[in-house]
PDB file of C-alpha atoms in Angstrom:
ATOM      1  CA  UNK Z   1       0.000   0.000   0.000  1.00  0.00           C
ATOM      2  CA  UNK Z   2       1.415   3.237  -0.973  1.00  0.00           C
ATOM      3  CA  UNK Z   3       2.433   5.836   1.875  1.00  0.00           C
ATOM      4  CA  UNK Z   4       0.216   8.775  -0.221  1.00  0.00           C
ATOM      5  CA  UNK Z   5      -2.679   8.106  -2.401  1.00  0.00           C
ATOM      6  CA  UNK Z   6      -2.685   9.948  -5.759  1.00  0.00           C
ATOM      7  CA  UNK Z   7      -5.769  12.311  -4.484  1.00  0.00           C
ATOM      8  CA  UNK Z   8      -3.163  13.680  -1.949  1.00  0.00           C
ATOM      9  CA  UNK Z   9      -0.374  14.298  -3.826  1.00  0.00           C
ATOM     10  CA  UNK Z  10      -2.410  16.307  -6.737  1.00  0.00           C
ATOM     11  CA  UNK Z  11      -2.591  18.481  -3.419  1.00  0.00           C
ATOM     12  CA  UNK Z  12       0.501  18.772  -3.059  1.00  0.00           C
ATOM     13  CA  UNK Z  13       1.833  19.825  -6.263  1.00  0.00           C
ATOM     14  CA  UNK Z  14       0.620  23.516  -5.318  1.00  0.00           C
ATOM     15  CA  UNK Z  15       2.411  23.427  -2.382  1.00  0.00           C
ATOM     16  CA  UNK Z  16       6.495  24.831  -1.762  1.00  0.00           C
ATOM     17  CA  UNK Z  17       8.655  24.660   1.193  1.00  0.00           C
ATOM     18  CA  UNK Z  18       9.573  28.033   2.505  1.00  0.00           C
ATOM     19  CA  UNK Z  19      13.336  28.665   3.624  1.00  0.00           C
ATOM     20  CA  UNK Z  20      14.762  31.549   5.426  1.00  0.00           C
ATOM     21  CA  UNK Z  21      17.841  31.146   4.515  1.00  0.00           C
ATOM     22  CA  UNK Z  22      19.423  31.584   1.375  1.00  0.00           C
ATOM     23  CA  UNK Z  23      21.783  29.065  -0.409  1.00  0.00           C
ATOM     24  CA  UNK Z  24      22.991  28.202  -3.992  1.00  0.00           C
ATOM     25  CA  UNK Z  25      21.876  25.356  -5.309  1.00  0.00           C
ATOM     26  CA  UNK Z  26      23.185  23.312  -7.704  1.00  0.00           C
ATOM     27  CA  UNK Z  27      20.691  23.048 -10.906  1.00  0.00           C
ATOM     28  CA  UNK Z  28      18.296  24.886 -12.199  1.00  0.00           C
ATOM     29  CA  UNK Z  29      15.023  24.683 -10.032  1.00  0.00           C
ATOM     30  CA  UNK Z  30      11.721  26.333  -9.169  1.00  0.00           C
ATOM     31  CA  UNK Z  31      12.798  28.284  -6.175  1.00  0.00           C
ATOM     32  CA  UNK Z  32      12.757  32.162  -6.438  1.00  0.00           C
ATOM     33  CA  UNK Z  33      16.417  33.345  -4.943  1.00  0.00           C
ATOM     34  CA  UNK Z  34      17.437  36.093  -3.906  1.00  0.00           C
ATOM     35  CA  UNK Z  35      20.043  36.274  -5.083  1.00  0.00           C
ATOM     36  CA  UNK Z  36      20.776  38.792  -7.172  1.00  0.00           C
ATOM     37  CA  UNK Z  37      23.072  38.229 -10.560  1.00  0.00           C
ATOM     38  CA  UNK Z  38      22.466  37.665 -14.057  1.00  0.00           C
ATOM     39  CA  UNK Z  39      19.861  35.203 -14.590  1.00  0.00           C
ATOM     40  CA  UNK Z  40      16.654  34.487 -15.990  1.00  0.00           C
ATOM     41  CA  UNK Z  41      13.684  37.445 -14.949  1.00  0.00           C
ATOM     42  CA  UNK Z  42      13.942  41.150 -14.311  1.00  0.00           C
ATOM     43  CA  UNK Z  43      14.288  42.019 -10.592  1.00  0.00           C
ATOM     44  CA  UNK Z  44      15.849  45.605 -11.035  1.00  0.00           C
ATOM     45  CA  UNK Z  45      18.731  48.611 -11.215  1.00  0.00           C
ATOM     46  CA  UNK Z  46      21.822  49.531 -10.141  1.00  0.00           C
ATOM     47  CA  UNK Z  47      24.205  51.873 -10.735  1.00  0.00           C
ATOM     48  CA  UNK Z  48      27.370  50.577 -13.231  1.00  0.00           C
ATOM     49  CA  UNK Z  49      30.747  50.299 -11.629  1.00  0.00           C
ATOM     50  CA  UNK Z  50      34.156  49.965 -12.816  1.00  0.00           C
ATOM     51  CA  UNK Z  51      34.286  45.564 -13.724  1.00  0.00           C
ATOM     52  CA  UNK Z  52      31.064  45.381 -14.448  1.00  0.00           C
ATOM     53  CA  UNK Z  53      30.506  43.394 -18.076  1.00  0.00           C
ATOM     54  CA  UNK Z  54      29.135  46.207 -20.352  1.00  0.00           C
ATOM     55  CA  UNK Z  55      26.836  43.444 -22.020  1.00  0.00           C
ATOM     56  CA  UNK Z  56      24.458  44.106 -18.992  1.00  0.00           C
ATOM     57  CA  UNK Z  57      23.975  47.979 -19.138  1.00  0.00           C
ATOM     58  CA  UNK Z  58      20.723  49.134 -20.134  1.00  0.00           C
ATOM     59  CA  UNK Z  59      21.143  51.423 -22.952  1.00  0.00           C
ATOM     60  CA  UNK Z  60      17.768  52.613 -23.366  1.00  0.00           C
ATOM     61  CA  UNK Z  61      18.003  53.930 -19.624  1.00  0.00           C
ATOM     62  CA  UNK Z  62      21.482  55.299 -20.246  1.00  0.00           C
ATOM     63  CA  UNK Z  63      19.972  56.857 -23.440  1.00  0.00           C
ATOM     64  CA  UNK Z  64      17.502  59.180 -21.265  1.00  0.00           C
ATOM     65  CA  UNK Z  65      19.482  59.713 -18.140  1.00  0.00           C
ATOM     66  CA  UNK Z  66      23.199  59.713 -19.516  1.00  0.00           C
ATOM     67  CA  UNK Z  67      24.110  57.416 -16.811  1.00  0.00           C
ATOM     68  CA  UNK Z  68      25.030  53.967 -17.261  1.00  0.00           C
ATOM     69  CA  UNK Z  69      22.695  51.223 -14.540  1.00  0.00           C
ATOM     70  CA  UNK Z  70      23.169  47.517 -14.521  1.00  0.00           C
ATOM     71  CA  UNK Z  71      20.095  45.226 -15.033  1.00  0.00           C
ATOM     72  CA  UNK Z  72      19.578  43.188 -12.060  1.00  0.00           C
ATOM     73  CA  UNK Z  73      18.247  39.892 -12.497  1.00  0.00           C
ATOM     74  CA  UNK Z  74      16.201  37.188  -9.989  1.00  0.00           C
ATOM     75  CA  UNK Z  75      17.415  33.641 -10.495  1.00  0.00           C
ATOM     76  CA  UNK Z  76      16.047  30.344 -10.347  1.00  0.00           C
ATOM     77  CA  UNK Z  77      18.265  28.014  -7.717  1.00  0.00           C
ATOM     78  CA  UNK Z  78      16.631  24.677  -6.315  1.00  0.00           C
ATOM     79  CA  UNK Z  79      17.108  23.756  -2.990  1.00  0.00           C
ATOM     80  CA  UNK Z  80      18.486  20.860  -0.815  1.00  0.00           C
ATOM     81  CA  UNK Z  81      16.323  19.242   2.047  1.00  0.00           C
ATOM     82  CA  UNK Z  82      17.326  16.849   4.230  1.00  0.00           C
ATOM     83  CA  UNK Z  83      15.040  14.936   6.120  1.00  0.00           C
ATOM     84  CA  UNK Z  84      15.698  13.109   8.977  1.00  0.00           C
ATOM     85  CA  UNK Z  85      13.543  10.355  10.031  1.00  0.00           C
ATOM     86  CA  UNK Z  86      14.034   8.905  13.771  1.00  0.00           C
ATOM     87  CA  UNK Z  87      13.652   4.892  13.492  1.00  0.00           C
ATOM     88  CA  UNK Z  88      14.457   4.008  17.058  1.00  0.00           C
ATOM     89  CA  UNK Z  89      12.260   1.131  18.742  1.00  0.00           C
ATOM     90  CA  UNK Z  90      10.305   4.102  20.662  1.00  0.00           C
ATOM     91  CA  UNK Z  91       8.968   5.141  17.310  1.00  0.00           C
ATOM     92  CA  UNK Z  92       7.013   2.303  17.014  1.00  0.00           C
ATOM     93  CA  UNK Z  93       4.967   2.711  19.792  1.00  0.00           C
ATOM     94  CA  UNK Z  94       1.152   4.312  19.050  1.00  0.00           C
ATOM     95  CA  UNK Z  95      -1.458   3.220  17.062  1.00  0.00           C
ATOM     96  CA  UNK Z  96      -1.133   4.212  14.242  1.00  0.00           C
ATOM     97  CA  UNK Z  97       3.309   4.017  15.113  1.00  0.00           C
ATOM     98  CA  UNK Z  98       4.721   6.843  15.496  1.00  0.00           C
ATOM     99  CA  UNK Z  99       7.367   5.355  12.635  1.00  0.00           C
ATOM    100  CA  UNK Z 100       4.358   5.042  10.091  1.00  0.00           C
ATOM    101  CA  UNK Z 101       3.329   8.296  10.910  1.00  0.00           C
ATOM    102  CA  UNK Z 102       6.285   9.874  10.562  1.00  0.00           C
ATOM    103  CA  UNK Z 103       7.367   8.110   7.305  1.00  0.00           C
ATOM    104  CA  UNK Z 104       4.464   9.432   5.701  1.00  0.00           C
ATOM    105  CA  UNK Z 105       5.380  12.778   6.507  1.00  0.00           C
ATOM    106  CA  UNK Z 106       8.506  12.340   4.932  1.00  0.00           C
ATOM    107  CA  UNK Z 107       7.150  11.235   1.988  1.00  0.00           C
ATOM    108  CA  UNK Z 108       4.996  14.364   1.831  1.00  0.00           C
ATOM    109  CA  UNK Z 109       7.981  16.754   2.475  1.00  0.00           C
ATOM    110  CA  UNK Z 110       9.630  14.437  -0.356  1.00  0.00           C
ATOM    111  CA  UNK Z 111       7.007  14.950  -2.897  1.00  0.00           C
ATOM    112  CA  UNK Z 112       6.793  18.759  -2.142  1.00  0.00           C
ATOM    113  CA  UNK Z 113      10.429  19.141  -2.599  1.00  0.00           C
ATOM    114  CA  UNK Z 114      10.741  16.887  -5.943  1.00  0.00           C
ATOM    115  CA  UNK Z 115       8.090  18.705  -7.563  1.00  0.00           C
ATOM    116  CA  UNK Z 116       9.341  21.946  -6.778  1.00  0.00           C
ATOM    117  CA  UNK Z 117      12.612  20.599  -8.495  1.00  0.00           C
ATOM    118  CA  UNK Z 118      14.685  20.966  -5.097  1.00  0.00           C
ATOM    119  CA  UNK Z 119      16.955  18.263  -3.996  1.00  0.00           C
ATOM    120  CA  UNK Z 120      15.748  15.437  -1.393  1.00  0.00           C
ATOM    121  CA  UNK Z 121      17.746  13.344   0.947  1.00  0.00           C
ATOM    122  CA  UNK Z 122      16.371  10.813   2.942  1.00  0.00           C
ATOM    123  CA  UNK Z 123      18.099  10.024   6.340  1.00  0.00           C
ATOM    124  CA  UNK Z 124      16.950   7.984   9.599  1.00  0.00           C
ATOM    125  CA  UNK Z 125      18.138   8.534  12.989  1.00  0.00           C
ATOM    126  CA  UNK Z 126      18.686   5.732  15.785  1.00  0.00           C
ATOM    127  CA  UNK Z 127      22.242   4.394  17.398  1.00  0.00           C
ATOM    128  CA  UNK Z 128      23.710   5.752  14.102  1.00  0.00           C
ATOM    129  CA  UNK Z 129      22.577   7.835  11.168  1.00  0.00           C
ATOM    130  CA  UNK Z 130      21.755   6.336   8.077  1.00  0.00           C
ATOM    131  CA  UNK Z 131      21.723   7.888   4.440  1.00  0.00           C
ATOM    132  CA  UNK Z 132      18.668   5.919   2.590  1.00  0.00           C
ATOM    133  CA  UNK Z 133      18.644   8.445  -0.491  1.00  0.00           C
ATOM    134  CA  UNK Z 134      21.319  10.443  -0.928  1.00  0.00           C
ATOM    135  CA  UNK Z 135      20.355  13.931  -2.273  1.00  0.00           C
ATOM    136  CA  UNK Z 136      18.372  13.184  -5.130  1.00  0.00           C
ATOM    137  CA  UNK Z 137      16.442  15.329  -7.765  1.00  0.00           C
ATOM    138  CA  UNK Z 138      12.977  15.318 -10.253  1.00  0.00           C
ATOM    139  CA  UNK Z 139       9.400  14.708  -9.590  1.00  0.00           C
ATOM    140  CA  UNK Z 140       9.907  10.949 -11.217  1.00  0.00           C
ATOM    141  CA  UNK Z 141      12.285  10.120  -8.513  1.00  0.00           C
ATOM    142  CA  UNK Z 142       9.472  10.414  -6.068  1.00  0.00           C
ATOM    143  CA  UNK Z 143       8.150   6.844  -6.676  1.00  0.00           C
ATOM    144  CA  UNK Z 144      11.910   5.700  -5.387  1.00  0.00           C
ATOM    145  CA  UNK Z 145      12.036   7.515  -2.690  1.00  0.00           C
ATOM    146  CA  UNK Z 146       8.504   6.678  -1.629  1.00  0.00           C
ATOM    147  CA  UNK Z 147       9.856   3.024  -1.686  1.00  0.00           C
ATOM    148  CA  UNK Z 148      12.656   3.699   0.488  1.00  0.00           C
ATOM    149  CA  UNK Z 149      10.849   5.231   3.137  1.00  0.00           C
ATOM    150  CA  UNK Z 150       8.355   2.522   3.183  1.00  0.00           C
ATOM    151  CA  UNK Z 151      11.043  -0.274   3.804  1.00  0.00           C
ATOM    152  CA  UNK Z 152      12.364   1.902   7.597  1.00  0.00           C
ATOM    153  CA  UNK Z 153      11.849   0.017   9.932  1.00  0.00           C
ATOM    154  CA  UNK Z 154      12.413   0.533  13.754  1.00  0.00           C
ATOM    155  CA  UNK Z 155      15.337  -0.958  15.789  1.00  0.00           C
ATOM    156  CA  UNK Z 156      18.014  -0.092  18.230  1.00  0.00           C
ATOM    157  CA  UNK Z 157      18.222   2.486  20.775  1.00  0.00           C
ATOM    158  CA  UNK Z 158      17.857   6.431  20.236  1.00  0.00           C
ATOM    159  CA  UNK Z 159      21.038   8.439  20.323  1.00  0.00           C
ATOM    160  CA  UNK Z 160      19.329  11.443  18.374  1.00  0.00           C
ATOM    161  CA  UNK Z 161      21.826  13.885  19.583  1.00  0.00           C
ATOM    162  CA  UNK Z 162      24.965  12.103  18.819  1.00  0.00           C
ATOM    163  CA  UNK Z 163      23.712  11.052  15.230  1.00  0.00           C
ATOM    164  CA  UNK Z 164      22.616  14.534  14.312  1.00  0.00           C
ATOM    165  CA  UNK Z 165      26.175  15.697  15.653  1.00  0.00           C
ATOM    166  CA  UNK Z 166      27.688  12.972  13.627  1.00  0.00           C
ATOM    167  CA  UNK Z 167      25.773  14.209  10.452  1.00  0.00           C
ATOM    168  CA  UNK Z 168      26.512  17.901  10.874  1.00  0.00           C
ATOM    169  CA  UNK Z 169      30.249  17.219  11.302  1.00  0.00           C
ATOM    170  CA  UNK Z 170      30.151  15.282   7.913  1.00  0.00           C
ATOM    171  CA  UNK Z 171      28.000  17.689   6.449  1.00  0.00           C
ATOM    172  CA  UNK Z 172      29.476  19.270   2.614  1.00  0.00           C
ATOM    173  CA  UNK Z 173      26.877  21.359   2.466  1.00  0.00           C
ATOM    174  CA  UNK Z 174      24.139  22.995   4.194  1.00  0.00           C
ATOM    175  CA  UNK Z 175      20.168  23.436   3.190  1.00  0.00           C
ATOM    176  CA  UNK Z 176      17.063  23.050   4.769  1.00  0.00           C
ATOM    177  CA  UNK Z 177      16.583  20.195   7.858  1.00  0.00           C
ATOM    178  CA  UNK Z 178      13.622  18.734   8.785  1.00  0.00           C
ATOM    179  CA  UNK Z 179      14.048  16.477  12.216  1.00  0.00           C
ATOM    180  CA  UNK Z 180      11.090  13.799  12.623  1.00  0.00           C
ATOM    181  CA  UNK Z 181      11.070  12.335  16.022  1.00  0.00           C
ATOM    182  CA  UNK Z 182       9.488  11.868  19.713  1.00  0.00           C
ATOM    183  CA  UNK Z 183      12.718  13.338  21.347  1.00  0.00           C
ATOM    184  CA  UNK Z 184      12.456  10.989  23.774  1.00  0.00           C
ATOM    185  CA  UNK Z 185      16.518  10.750  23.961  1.00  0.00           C
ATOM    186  CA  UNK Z 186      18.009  10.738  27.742  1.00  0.00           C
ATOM    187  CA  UNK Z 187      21.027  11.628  26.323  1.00  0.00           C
ATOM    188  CA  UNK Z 188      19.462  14.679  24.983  1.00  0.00           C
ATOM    189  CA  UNK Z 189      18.681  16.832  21.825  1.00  0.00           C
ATOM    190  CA  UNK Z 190      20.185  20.155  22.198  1.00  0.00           C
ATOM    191  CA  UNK Z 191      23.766  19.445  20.905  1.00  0.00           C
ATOM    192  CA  UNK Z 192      22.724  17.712  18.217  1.00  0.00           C
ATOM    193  CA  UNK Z 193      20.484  20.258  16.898  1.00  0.00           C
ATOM    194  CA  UNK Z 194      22.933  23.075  17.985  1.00  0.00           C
ATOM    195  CA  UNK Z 195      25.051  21.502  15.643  1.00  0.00           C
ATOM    196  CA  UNK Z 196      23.239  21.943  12.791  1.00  0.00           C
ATOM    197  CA  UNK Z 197      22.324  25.193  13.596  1.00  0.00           C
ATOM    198  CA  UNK Z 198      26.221  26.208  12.985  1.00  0.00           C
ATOM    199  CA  UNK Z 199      26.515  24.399   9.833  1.00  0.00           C
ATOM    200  CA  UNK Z 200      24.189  26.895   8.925  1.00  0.00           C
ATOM    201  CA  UNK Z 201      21.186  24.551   8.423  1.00  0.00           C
ATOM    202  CA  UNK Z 202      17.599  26.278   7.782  1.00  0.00           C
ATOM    203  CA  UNK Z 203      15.712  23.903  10.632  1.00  0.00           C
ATOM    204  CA  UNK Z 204      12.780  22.646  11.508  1.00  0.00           C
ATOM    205  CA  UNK Z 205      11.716  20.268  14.692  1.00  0.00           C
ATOM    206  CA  UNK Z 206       8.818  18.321  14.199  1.00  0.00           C
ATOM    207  CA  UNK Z 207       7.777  16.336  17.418  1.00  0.00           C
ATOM    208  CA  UNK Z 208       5.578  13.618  16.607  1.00  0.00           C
ATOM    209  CA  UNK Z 209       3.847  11.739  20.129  1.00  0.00           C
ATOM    210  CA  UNK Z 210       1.422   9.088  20.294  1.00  0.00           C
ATOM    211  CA  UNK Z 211      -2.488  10.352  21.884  1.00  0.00           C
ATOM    212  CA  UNK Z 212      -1.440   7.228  24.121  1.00  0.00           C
ATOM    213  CA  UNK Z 213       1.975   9.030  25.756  1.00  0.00           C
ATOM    214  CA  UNK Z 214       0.178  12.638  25.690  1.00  0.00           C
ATOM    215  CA  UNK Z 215      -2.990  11.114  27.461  1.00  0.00           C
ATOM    216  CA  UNK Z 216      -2.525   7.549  28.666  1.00  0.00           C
ATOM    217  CA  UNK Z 217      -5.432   5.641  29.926  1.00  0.00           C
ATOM    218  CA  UNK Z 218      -3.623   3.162  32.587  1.00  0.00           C
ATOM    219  CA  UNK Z 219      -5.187   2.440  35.914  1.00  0.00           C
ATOM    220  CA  UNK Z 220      -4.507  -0.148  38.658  1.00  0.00           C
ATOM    221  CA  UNK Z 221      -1.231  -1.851  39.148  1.00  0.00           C
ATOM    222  CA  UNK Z 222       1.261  -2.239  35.993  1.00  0.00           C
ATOM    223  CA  UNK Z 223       4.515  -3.412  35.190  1.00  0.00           C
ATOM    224  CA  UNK Z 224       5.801  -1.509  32.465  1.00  0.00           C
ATOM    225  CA  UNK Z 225       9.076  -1.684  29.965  1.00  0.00           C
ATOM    226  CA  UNK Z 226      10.814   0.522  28.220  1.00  0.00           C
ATOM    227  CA  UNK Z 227      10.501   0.438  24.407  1.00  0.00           C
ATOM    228  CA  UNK Z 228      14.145   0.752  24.057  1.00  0.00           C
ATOM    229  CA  UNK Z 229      16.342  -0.666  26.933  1.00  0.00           C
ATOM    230  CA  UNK Z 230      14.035  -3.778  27.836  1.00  0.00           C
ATOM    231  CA  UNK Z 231      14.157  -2.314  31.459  1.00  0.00           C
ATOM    232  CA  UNK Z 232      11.060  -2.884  33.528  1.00  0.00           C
ATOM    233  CA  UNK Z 233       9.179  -1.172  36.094  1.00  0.00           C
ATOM    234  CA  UNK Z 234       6.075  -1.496  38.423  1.00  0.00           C
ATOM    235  CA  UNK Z 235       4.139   1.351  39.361  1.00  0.00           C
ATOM    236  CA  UNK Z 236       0.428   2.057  40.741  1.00  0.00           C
ATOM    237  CA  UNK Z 237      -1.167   4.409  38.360  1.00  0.00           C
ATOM    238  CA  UNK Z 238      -3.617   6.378  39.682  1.00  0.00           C
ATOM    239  CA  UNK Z 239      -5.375   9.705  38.887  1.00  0.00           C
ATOM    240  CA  UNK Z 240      -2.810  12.018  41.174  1.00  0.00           C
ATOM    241  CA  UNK Z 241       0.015   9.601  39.040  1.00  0.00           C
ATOM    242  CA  UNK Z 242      -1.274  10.278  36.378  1.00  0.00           C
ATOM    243  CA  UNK Z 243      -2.086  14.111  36.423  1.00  0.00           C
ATOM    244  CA  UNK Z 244       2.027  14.350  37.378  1.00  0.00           C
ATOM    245  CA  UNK Z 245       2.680  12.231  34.355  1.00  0.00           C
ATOM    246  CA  UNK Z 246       0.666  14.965  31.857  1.00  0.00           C
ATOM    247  CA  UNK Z 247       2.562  17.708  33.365  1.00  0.00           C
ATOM    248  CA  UNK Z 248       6.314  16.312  33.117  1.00  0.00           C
ATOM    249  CA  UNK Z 249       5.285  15.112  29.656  1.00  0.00           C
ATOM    250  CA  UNK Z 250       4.233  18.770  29.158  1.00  0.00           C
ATOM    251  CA  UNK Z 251       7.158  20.110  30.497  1.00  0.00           C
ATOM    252  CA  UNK Z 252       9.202  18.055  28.079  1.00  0.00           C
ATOM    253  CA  UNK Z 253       7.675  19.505  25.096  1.00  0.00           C
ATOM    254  CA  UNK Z 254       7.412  23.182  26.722  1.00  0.00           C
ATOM    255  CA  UNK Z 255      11.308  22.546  27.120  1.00  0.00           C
ATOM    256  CA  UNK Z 256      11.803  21.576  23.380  1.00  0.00           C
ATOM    257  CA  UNK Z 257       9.613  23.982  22.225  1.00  0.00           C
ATOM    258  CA  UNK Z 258      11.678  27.117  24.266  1.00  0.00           C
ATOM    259  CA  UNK Z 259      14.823  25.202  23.164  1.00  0.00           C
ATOM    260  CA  UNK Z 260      13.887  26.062  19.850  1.00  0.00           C
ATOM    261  CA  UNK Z 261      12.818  28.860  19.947  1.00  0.00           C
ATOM    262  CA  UNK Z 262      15.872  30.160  21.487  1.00  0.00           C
ATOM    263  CA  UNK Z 263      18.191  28.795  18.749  1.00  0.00           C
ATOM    264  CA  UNK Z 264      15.813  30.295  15.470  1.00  0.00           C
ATOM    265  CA  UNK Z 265      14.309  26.901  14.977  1.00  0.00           C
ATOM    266  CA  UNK Z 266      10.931  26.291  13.776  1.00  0.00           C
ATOM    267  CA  UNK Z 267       9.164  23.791  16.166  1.00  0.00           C
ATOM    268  CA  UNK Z 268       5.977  21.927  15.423  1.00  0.00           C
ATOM    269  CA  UNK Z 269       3.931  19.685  17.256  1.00  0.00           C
ATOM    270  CA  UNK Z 270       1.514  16.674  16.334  1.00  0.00           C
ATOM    271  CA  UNK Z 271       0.294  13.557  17.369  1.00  0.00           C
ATOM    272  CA  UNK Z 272      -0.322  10.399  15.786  1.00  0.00           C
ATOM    273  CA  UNK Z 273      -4.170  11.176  15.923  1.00  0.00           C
ATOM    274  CA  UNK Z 274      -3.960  14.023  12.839  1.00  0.00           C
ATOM    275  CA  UNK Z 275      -4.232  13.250   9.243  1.00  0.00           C
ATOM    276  CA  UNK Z 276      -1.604  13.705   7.229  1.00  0.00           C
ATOM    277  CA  UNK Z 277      -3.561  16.097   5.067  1.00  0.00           C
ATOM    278  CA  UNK Z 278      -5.047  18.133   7.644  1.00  0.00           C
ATOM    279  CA  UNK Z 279      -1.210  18.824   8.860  1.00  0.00           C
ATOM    280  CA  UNK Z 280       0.092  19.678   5.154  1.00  0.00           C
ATOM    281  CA  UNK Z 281      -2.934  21.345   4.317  1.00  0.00           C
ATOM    282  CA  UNK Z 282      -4.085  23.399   6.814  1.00  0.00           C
ATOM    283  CA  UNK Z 283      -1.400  22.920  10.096  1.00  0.00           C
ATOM    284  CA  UNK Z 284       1.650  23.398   8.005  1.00  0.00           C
ATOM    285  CA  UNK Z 285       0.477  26.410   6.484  1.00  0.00           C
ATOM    286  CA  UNK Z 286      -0.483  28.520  10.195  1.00  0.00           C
ATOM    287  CA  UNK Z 287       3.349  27.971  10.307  1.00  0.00           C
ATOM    288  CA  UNK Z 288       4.353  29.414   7.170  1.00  0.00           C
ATOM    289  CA  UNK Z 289       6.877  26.342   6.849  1.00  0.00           C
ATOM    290  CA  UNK Z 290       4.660  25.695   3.353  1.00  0.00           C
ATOM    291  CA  UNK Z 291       3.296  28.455   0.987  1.00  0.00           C
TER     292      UNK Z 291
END
């Protein structure tokens, strides 16, 4: 079963990712720069100075004024996205997963980004960071990369930070950065992300819990285990327990939301409950992330 059905994606063909930063790409894309040179459409003036090739005076201007201006020019300049997809064994916790959830976000970004002739790159996040499509271009890729992100599958242990550290030391280039995950890393999120942040990375957090984690309904006497470690635990749940519970968990995402807030990076929240084109179509664009 595909990860998008063909109704959705005819949706989003009108949509674009926005960027705040600016960054030269590669080929030829969709993507208005601003970056000014010589290129393709009119953008405006500026006054000639000594170097500047002659071919790209405007004579009829220098006709009436007797003053030689340069034509300025917008180009066209596609851009890279990488999107990270956390597969750790927490991920597949929720109904629907978390994992299936967030693949098919991923796919969406994909499809946005391929049709809008940027470059995609498909990466997953656990004990180590992963590369499943390396930065790829066209809309008739998309089928490919839809195929790839169907096959992740969940295993091993987050380490979110240290992967995204890992990638942003690597890192040849910068672009946009979409993060997928719960953030549910005890060794933490912030270097990781501060990382990227100083390879000059435009990027965006997008948290993704299950209803069950934001509002558990547990009662009585339980023996729990962890998703990840195998380590178990008994606990009475009751009402007061479970009150406490909602407000740490909210207190986790206040924290990640001021985190990123702090460090110019755009944070988004959803839960596994939200259809995928309610959050592209309506969500997504409250944000501004997609125009």
């Amino acid at each position: 079963m595909p990860l998008l059905d063909n109704k959705f994606l005819k949706q989003l063909d009108r949509l674009q990712f926005r960027c705040n930063e600016i960054f030269r790409g590669r080929f030829k894309g969709e993507r208005r720069s601003l970056n000014r040179g010589v290129g393709i459409e009119f953008s405006d003036y500026r006054p000639y100075e000594l170097g500047d090739d002659l071919r790209h005076i405007d004579w009829n201007v220098y006709a009436r004024l007797n003053l030689p201006f340069i034509k300025l020019f917008s180009a066209d300049e596609d851009l890279s996205i990488f999107i990270f997809v956390d597969n750790s064994k927490s991920m597949s916790f929720g109904t629907p997963a978390k994992l299936e959830c967030a693949k098919r976000i991923a796919a969406a970004f994909s499809y946005i980004g391929l049709a809008n002739f940027d470059r995609v790159s498909i990466i997953t996040l656990s004990d180590q960071v992963i590369p499943i499509v390396p930065l790829i271009y066209g809309k008739s890729q998309f089928p490919k990369v839809s195929r790839s992100i169907g096959a992740i599958a969940a295993a091993h242990e987050t380490h979110l930070g240290s992967c995204l550290t890992h990638f942003a030391a690597g890192a040849k280039q910068s672009g946009a950065a979409i993060v997928i995950s719960d953030f549910l890393d005890s060794d933490g999120y912030e270097l990781g992300l501060k990382q990227l942040k100083s390879r000059k990375f435009d990027l965006t957090v997008i948290q993704l819990l299950s209803d069950e984690e934001l509002r558990p309904k547990l009662s009585g006497e339980l023996r729990l285990e962890d998703a990840e470690s195998g380590k178990k635990k008994g606990l009475t749940v009751s009402d007061r327990a479970l009150a406490s519970y909602r407000e740490r968990v909210d207190a986790f995402c206040d924290g990640l939301k001021g985190f990123c807030l702090n460090q110019g990076i755009t944070y988004i929240k959803i839960d596994n409950r939200v259809p995928i084109e309610e959050f592209f179509l309506q969500n997504l664009h409250k944000t501004g992330l997609i125009l």
